[in-house]
Short mmCIF file of C-alpha atoms (C1' of nucleotides) in Angstrom, two decimals:
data_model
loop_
_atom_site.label_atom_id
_atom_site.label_comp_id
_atom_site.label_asym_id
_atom_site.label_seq_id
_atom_site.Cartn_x
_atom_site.Cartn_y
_atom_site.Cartn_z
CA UNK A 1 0.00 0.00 0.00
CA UNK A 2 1.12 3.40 -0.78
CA UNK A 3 2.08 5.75 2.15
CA UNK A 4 1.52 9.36 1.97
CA UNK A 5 4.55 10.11 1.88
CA UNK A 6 5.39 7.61 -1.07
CA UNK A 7 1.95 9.16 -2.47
CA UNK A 8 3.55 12.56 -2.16
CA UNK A 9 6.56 11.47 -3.94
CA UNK A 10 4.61 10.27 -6.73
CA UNK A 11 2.43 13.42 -6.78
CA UNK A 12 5.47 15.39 -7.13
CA UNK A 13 6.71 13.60 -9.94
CA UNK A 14 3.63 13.06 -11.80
CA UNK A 15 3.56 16.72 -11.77
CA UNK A 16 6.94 17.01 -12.98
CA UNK A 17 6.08 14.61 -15.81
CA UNK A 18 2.47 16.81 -16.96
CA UNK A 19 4.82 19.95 -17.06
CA UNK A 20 7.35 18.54 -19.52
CA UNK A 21 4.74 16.97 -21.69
CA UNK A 22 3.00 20.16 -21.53
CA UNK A 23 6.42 22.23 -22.93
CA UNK A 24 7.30 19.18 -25.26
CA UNK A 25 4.13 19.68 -26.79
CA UNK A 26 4.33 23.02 -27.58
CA UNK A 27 7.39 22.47 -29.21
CA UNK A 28 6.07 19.13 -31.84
CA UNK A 29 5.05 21.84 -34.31
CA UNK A 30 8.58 23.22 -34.68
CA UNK A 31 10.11 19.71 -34.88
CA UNK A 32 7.92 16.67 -34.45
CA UNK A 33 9.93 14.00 -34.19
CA UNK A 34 13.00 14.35 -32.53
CA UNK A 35 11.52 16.46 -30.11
CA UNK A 36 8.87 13.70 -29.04
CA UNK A 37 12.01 11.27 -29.30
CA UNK A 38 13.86 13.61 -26.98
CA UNK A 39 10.78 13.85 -24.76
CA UNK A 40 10.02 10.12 -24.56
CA UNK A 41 13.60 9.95 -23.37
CA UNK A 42 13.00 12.14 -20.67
CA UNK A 43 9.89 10.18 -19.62
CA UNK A 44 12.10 7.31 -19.43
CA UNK A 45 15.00 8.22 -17.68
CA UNK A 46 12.26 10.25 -15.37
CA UNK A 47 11.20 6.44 -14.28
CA UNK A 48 14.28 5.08 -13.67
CA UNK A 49 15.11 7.89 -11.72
CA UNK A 50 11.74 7.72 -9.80
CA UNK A 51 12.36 3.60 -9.69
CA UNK A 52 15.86 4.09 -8.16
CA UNK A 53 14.75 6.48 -5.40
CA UNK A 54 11.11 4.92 -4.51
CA UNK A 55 12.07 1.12 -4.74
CA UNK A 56 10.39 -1.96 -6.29
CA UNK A 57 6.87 -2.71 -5.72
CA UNK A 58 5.70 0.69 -6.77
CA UNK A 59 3.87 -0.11 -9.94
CA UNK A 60 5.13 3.10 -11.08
CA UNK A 61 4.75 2.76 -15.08
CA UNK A 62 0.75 1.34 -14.92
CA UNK A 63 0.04 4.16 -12.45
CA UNK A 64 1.59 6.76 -14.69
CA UNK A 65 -0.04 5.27 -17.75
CA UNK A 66 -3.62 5.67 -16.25
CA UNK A 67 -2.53 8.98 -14.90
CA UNK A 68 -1.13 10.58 -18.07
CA UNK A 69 -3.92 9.02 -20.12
CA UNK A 70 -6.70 11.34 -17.58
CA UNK A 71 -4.07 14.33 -17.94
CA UNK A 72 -3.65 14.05 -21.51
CA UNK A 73 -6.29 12.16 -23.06
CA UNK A 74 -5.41 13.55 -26.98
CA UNK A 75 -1.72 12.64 -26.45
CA UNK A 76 -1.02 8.61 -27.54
CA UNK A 77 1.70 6.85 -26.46
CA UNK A 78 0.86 6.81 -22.31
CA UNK A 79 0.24 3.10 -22.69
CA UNK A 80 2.20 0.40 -19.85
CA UNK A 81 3.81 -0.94 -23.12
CA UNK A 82 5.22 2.74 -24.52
CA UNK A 83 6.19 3.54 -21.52
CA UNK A 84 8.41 0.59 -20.64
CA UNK A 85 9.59 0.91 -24.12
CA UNK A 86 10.62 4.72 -22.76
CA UNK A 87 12.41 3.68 -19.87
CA UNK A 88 13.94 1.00 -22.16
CA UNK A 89 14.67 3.78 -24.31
CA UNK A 90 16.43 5.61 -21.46
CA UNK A 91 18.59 2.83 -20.58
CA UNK A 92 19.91 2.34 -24.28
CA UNK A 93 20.99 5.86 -24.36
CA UNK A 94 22.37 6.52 -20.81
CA UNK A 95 23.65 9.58 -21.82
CA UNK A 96 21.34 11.14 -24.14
CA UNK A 97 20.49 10.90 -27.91
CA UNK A 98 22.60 12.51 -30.44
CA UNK A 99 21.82 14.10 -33.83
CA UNK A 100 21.27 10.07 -35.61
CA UNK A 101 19.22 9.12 -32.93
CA UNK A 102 16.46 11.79 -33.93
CA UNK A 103 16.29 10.93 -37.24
CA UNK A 104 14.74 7.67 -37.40
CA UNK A 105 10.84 7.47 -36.23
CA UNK A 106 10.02 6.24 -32.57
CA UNK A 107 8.63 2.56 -33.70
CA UNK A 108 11.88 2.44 -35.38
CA UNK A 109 13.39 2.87 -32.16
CA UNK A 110 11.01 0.40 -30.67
CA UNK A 111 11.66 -2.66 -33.15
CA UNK A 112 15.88 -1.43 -32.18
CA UNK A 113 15.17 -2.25 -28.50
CA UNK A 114 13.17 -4.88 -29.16
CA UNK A 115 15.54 -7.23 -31.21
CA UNK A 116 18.81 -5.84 -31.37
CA UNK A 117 21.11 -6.36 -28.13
CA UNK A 118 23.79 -3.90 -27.77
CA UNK A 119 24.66 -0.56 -28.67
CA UNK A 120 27.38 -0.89 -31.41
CA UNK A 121 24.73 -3.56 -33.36
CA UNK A 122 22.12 -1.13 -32.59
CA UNK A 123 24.01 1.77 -34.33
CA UNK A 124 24.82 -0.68 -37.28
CA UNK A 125 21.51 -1.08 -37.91
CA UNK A 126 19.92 2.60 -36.92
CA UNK A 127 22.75 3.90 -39.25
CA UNK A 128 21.17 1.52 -42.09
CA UNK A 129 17.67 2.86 -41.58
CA UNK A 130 18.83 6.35 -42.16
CA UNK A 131 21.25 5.72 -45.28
CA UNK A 132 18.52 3.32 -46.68
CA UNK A 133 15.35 5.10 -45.34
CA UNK A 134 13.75 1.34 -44.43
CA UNK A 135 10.61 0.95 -43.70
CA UNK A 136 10.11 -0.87 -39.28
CA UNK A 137 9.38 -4.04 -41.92
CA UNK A 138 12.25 -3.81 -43.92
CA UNK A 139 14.48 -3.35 -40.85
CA UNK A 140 12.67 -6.47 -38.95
CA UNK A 141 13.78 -8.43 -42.33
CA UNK A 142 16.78 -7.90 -41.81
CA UNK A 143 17.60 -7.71 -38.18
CA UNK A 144 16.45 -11.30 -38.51
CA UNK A 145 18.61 -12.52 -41.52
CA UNK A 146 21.43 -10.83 -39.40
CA UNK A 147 22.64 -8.88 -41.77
CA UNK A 148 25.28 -7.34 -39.55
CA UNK A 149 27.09 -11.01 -40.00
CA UNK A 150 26.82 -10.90 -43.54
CA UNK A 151 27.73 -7.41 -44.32
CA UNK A 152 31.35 -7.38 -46.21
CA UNK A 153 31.78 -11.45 -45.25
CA UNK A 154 32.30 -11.82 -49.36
CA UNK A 155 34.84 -13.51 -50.37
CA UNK A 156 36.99 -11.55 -53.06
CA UNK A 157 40.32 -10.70 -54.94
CA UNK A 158 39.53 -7.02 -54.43
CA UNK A 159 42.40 -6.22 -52.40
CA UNK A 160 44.45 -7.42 -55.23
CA UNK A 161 42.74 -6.13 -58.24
CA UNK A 162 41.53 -2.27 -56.83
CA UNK A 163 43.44 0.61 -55.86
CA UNK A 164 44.53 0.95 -52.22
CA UNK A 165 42.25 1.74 -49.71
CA UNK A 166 39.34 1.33 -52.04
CA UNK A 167 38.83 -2.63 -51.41
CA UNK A 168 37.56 -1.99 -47.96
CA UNK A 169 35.21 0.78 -49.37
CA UNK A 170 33.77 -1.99 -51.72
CA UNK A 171 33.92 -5.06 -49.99
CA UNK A 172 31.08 -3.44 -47.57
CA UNK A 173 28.64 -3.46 -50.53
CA UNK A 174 28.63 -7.45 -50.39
CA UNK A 175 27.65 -10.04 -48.38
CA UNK A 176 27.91 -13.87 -47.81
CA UNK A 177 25.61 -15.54 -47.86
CA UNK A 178 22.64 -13.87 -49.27
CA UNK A 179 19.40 -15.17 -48.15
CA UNK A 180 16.34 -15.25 -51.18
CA UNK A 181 13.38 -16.56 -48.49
CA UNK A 182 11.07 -14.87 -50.86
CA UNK A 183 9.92 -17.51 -53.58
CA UNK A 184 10.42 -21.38 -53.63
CA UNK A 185 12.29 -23.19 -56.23
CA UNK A 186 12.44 -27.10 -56.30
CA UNK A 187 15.94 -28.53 -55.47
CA UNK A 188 16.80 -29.44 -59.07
CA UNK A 189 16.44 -25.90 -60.16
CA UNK A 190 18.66 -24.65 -63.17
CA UNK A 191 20.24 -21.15 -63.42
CA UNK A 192 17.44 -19.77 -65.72
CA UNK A 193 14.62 -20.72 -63.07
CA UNK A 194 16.34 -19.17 -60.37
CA UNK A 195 17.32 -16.07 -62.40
CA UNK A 196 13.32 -15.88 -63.21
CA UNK A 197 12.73 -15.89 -59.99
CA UNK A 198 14.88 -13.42 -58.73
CA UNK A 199 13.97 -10.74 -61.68
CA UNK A 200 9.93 -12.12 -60.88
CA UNK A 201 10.77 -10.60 -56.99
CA UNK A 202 12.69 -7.68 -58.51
CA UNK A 203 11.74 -5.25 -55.54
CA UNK A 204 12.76 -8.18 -52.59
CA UNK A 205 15.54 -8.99 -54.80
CA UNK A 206 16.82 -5.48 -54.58
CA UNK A 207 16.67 -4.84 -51.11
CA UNK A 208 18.44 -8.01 -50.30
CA UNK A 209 21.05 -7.01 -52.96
CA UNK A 210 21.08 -3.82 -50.91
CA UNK A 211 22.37 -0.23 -50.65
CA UNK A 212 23.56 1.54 -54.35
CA UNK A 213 22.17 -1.98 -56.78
CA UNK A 214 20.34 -0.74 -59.82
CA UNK A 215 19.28 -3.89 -61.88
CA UNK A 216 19.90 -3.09 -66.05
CA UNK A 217 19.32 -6.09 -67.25
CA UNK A 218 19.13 -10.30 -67.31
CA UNK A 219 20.58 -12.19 -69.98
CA UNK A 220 22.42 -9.36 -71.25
CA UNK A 221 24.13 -9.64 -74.53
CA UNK A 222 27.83 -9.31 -75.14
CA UNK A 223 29.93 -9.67 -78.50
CA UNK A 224 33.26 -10.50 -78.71
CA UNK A 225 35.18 -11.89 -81.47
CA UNK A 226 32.42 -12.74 -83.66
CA UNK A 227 30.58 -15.19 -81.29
CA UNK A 228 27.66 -13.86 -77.94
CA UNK A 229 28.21 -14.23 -74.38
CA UNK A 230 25.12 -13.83 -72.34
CA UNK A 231 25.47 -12.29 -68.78
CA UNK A 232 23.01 -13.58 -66.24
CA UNK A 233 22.45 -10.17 -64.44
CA UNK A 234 23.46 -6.96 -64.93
CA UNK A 235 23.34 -4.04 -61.95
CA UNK A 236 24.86 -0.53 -61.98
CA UNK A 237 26.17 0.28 -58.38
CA UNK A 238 25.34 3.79 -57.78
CA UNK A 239 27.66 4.80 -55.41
CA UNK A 240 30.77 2.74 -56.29
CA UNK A 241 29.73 4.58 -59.93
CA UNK A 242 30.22 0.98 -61.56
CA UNK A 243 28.93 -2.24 -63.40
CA UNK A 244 28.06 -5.26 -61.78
CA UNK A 245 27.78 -8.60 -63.38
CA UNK A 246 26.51 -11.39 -61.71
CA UNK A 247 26.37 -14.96 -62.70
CA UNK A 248 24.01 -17.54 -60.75
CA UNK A 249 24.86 -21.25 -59.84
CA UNK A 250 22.73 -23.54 -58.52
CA UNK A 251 25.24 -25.97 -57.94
CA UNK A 252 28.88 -25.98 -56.01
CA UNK A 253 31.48 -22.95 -57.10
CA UNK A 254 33.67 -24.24 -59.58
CA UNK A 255 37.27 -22.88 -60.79
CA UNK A 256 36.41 -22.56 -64.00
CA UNK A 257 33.82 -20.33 -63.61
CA UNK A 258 36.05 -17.55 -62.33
CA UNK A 259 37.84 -17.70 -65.43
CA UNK A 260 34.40 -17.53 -67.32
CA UNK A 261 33.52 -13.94 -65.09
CA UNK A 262 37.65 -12.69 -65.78
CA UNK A 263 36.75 -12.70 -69.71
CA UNK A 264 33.18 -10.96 -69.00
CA UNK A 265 34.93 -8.40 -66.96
CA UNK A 266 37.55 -7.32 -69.63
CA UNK A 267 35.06 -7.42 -72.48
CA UNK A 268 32.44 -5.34 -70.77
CA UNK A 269 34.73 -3.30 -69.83
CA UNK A 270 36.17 -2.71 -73.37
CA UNK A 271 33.02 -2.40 -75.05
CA UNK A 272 30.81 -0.54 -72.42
CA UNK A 273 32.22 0.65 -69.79
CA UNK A 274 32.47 4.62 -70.04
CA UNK A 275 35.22 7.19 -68.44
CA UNK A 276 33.17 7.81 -65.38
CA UNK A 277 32.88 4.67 -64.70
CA UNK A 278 35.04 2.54 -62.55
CA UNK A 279 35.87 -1.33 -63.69
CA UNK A 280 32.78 -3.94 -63.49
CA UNK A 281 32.65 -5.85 -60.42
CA UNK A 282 32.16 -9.49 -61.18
CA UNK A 283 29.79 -11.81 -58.38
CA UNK A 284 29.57 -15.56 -58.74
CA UNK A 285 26.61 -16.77 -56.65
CA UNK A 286 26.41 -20.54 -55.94
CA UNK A 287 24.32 -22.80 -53.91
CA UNK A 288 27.73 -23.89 -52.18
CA UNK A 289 31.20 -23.23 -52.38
CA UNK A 290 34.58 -24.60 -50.90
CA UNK A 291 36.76 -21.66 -49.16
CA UNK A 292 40.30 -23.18 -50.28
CA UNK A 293 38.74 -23.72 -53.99
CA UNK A 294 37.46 -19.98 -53.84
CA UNK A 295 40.54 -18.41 -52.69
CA UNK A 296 42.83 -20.29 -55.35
CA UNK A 297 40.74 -19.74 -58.14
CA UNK A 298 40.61 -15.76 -57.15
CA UNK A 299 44.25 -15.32 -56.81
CA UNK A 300 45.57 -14.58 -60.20
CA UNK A 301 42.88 -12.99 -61.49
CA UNK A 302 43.25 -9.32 -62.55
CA UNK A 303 39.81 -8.24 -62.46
CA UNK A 304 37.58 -7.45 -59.02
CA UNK A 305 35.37 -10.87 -58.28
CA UNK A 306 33.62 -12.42 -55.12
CA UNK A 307 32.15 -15.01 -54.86
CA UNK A 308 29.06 -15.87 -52.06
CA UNK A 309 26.59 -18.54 -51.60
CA UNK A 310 22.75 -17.93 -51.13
CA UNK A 311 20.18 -19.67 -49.45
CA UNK A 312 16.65 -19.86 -50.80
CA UNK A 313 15.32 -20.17 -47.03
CA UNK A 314 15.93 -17.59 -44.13
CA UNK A 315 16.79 -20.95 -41.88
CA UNK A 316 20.22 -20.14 -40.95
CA UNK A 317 22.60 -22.74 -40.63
CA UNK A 318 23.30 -23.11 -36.64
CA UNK A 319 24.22 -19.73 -35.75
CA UNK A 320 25.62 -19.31 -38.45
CA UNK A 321 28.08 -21.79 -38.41
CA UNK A 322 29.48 -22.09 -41.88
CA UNK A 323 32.86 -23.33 -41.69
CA UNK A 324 34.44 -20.58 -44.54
CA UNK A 325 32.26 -17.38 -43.09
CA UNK A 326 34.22 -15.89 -40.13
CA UNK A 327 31.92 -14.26 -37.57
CA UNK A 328 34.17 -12.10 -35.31
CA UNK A 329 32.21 -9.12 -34.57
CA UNK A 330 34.00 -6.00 -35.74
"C1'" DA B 1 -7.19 -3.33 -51.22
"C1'" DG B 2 -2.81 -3.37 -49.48
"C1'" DG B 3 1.25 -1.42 -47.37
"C1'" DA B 4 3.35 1.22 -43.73
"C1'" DG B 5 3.53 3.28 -39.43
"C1'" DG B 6 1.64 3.85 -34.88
"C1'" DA B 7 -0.44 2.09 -30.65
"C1'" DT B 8 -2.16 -1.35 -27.61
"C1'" DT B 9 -3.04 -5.86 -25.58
"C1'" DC B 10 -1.80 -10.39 -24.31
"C1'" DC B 11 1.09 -13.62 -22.39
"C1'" DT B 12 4.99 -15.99 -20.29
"C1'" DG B 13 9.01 -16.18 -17.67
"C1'" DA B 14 11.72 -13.98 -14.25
"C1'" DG B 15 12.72 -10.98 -10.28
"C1'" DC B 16 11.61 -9.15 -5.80
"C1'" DC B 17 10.25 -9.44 -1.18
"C1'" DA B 18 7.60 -10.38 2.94
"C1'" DA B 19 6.00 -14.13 5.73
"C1'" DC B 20 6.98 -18.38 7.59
"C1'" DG C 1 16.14 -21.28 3.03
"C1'" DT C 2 11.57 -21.77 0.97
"C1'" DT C 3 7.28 -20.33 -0.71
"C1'" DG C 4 3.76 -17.67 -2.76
"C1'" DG C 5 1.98 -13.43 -4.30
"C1'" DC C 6 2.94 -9.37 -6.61
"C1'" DT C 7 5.34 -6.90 -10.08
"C1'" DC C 8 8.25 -6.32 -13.96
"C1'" DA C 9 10.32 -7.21 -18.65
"C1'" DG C 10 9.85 -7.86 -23.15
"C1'" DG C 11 8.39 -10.64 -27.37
"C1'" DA C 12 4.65 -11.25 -30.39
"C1'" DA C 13 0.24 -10.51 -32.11
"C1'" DT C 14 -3.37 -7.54 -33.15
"C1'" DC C 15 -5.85 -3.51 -34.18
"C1'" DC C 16 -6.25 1.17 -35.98
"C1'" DT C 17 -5.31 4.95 -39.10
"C1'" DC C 18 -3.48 7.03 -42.99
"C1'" DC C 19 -1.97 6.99 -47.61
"C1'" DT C 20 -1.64 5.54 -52.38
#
DNA sequence: AGGAGGATTCCTGAGCCAAC
DNA sequence: GTTGGCTCAGGAATCCTCCT
């Protein structure tokens, strides 16, 4: 039972509270969101004060809920649930929120605290949302295919083949594996169904491909000496300003198909690559792929290739326990 | 109608604490 | 130290509203 002195306490603060909301308010015209981000904050690190000082046992957040709800019936967000997701909010940012923080929406926030554990992971992905504007969906997708431990885990000769410095700038573009959950195919599957498939989910396609891919083309034609070559995909990466070719494989990576992308890579570029542009990237996706075969059939190659795997199901191997993808977190 | 964002409710497991 | 009741934490589902 409350004591009227504890009752006091809580009188004090509730007032405290209704006074803050009251200024906040004023101020949502002038800048809606990061203001009410900035106040929600507030709220929250207002209970964990209160919850430090007062104790356990003071059922603090459904009183305040009921309380705020009478004082400010128009105002949402005074439910149990929105405010535990405040003080949650609170305890993320111990220290405050900066500039980044108050430009992603508060349900963006909310999905953050609700699956992401850890501040660096949670800046990973909150700087994602705001290069990428994705929508809470989008951002559920793929906190949940992990894409933090896929990001720039691409195998590749780009180290070898681009400028220095620049293979780090590139590599973070790619990812192994990538994960196409977003059709079926049957296990006997050739290239051209799987390609169909792909181009048939263009959009999903895309934003698994992720930041910069602009698809040109499938089954693009190239000539060269007389005879046509047929490239499986073709993307322009907007903000490495170059052409990528990609080649599907439903079956294990095989040597000879690096040599296969090499001649691609110096034709295109011959024939279509323009001055602004910087050389094609090459990607061989397979359904499987041996590391040592990979790295051997990469190293004498003179153009920029990778090669990843994909999985048509967003089952993750155990924790992602692939035996070639290295998962040390920085 | 469907997608996206916003808001709330439900539910389960865990923590806290007073009484014994 | 154990127990039982109360409270909290947080994941997931659901509903609502707005927009195209």
């Amino acid at each position: 039972m409350a004591t009227a002195k504890s009752q006091d306490k809580y009188q004090e603060f509730l007032s405290g509270l209704k006074t803050e909301i009251q200024t906040e308010q004023m101020k949502f015209v002038l800048s809606a969101n990061s203001q009410m981000l900035r106040l929600f904050w507030w709220i929250g690190h207002a209970i964990l004060r209160y919850r430090k000082t007062e104790g356990w046992g003071t059922k603090i957040i459904q009183r305040l809920s009921v309380d705020l709800k009478k004082a400010f019936p128009d105002f949402k967000g005074n439910s149990e649930r929105n405010l535990k997701y405040m003080r949650a909010f609170a305890l993320a940012y111990p220290v405050g929120l900066d500039v980044k923080s108050g430009k992603i929406s508060w349900y963006h926030h909310v999905t953050l605290l609700d699956k992401v554990k850890g501040e660096k992971l949670r800046r990973f992905y909150m700087e994602k949302v705001i290069e990428n504007g994705w929508s809470r969906d989008t951002l559920v997708h793929q906190i949940s295919s992990d894409l933090h431990l896929r990001q720039g885990k691409m195998q590749h000769n780009f180290a070898k083949t681009m400028p220095a410095g620049k293979s780090e700038l590139v590599e973070v573009f790619f990812k192994d594996p990538y994960i196409f959950d977003f059709f079926e195919l049957p296990q006997e599957a050739i290239e051209r169904e799987l390609e169909a498939a792909l181009v048939n989910h263009i959009y999903r396609f895309l934003l698994e491909m992720g930041d910069g891919f602009a698809f040109l083309g499938r089954q693009v034609q190239l000539e060269k000496g007389g005879q046509n070559y047929y490239l499986d995909l073709l993307f322009y990466h907007t903000k490495l300003h170059c052409h990528v070719i990609m080649e599907l494989k439903t079956g294990e990576f095989k040597p000879e198909y690096v040599g296969k992308m090499n001649f691609y890579l110096s034709a295109f570029d011959e024939d279509y690559r323009s001055v602004e542009d910087g050389p094609a990237i090459g990607i061989i996706l397979c359904k499987s792929k041996n590391k040592v075969t990979a790295e051997y059939a990469l190293r004498d190659v003179n153009n920029p290739i990778g090669i990843a795997v994909y999985n048509l199901t967003d089952a993750m191997p155990g924790n992602l326990e692939i035996p070639y993808i290295t998962t040390d977190a920085n």
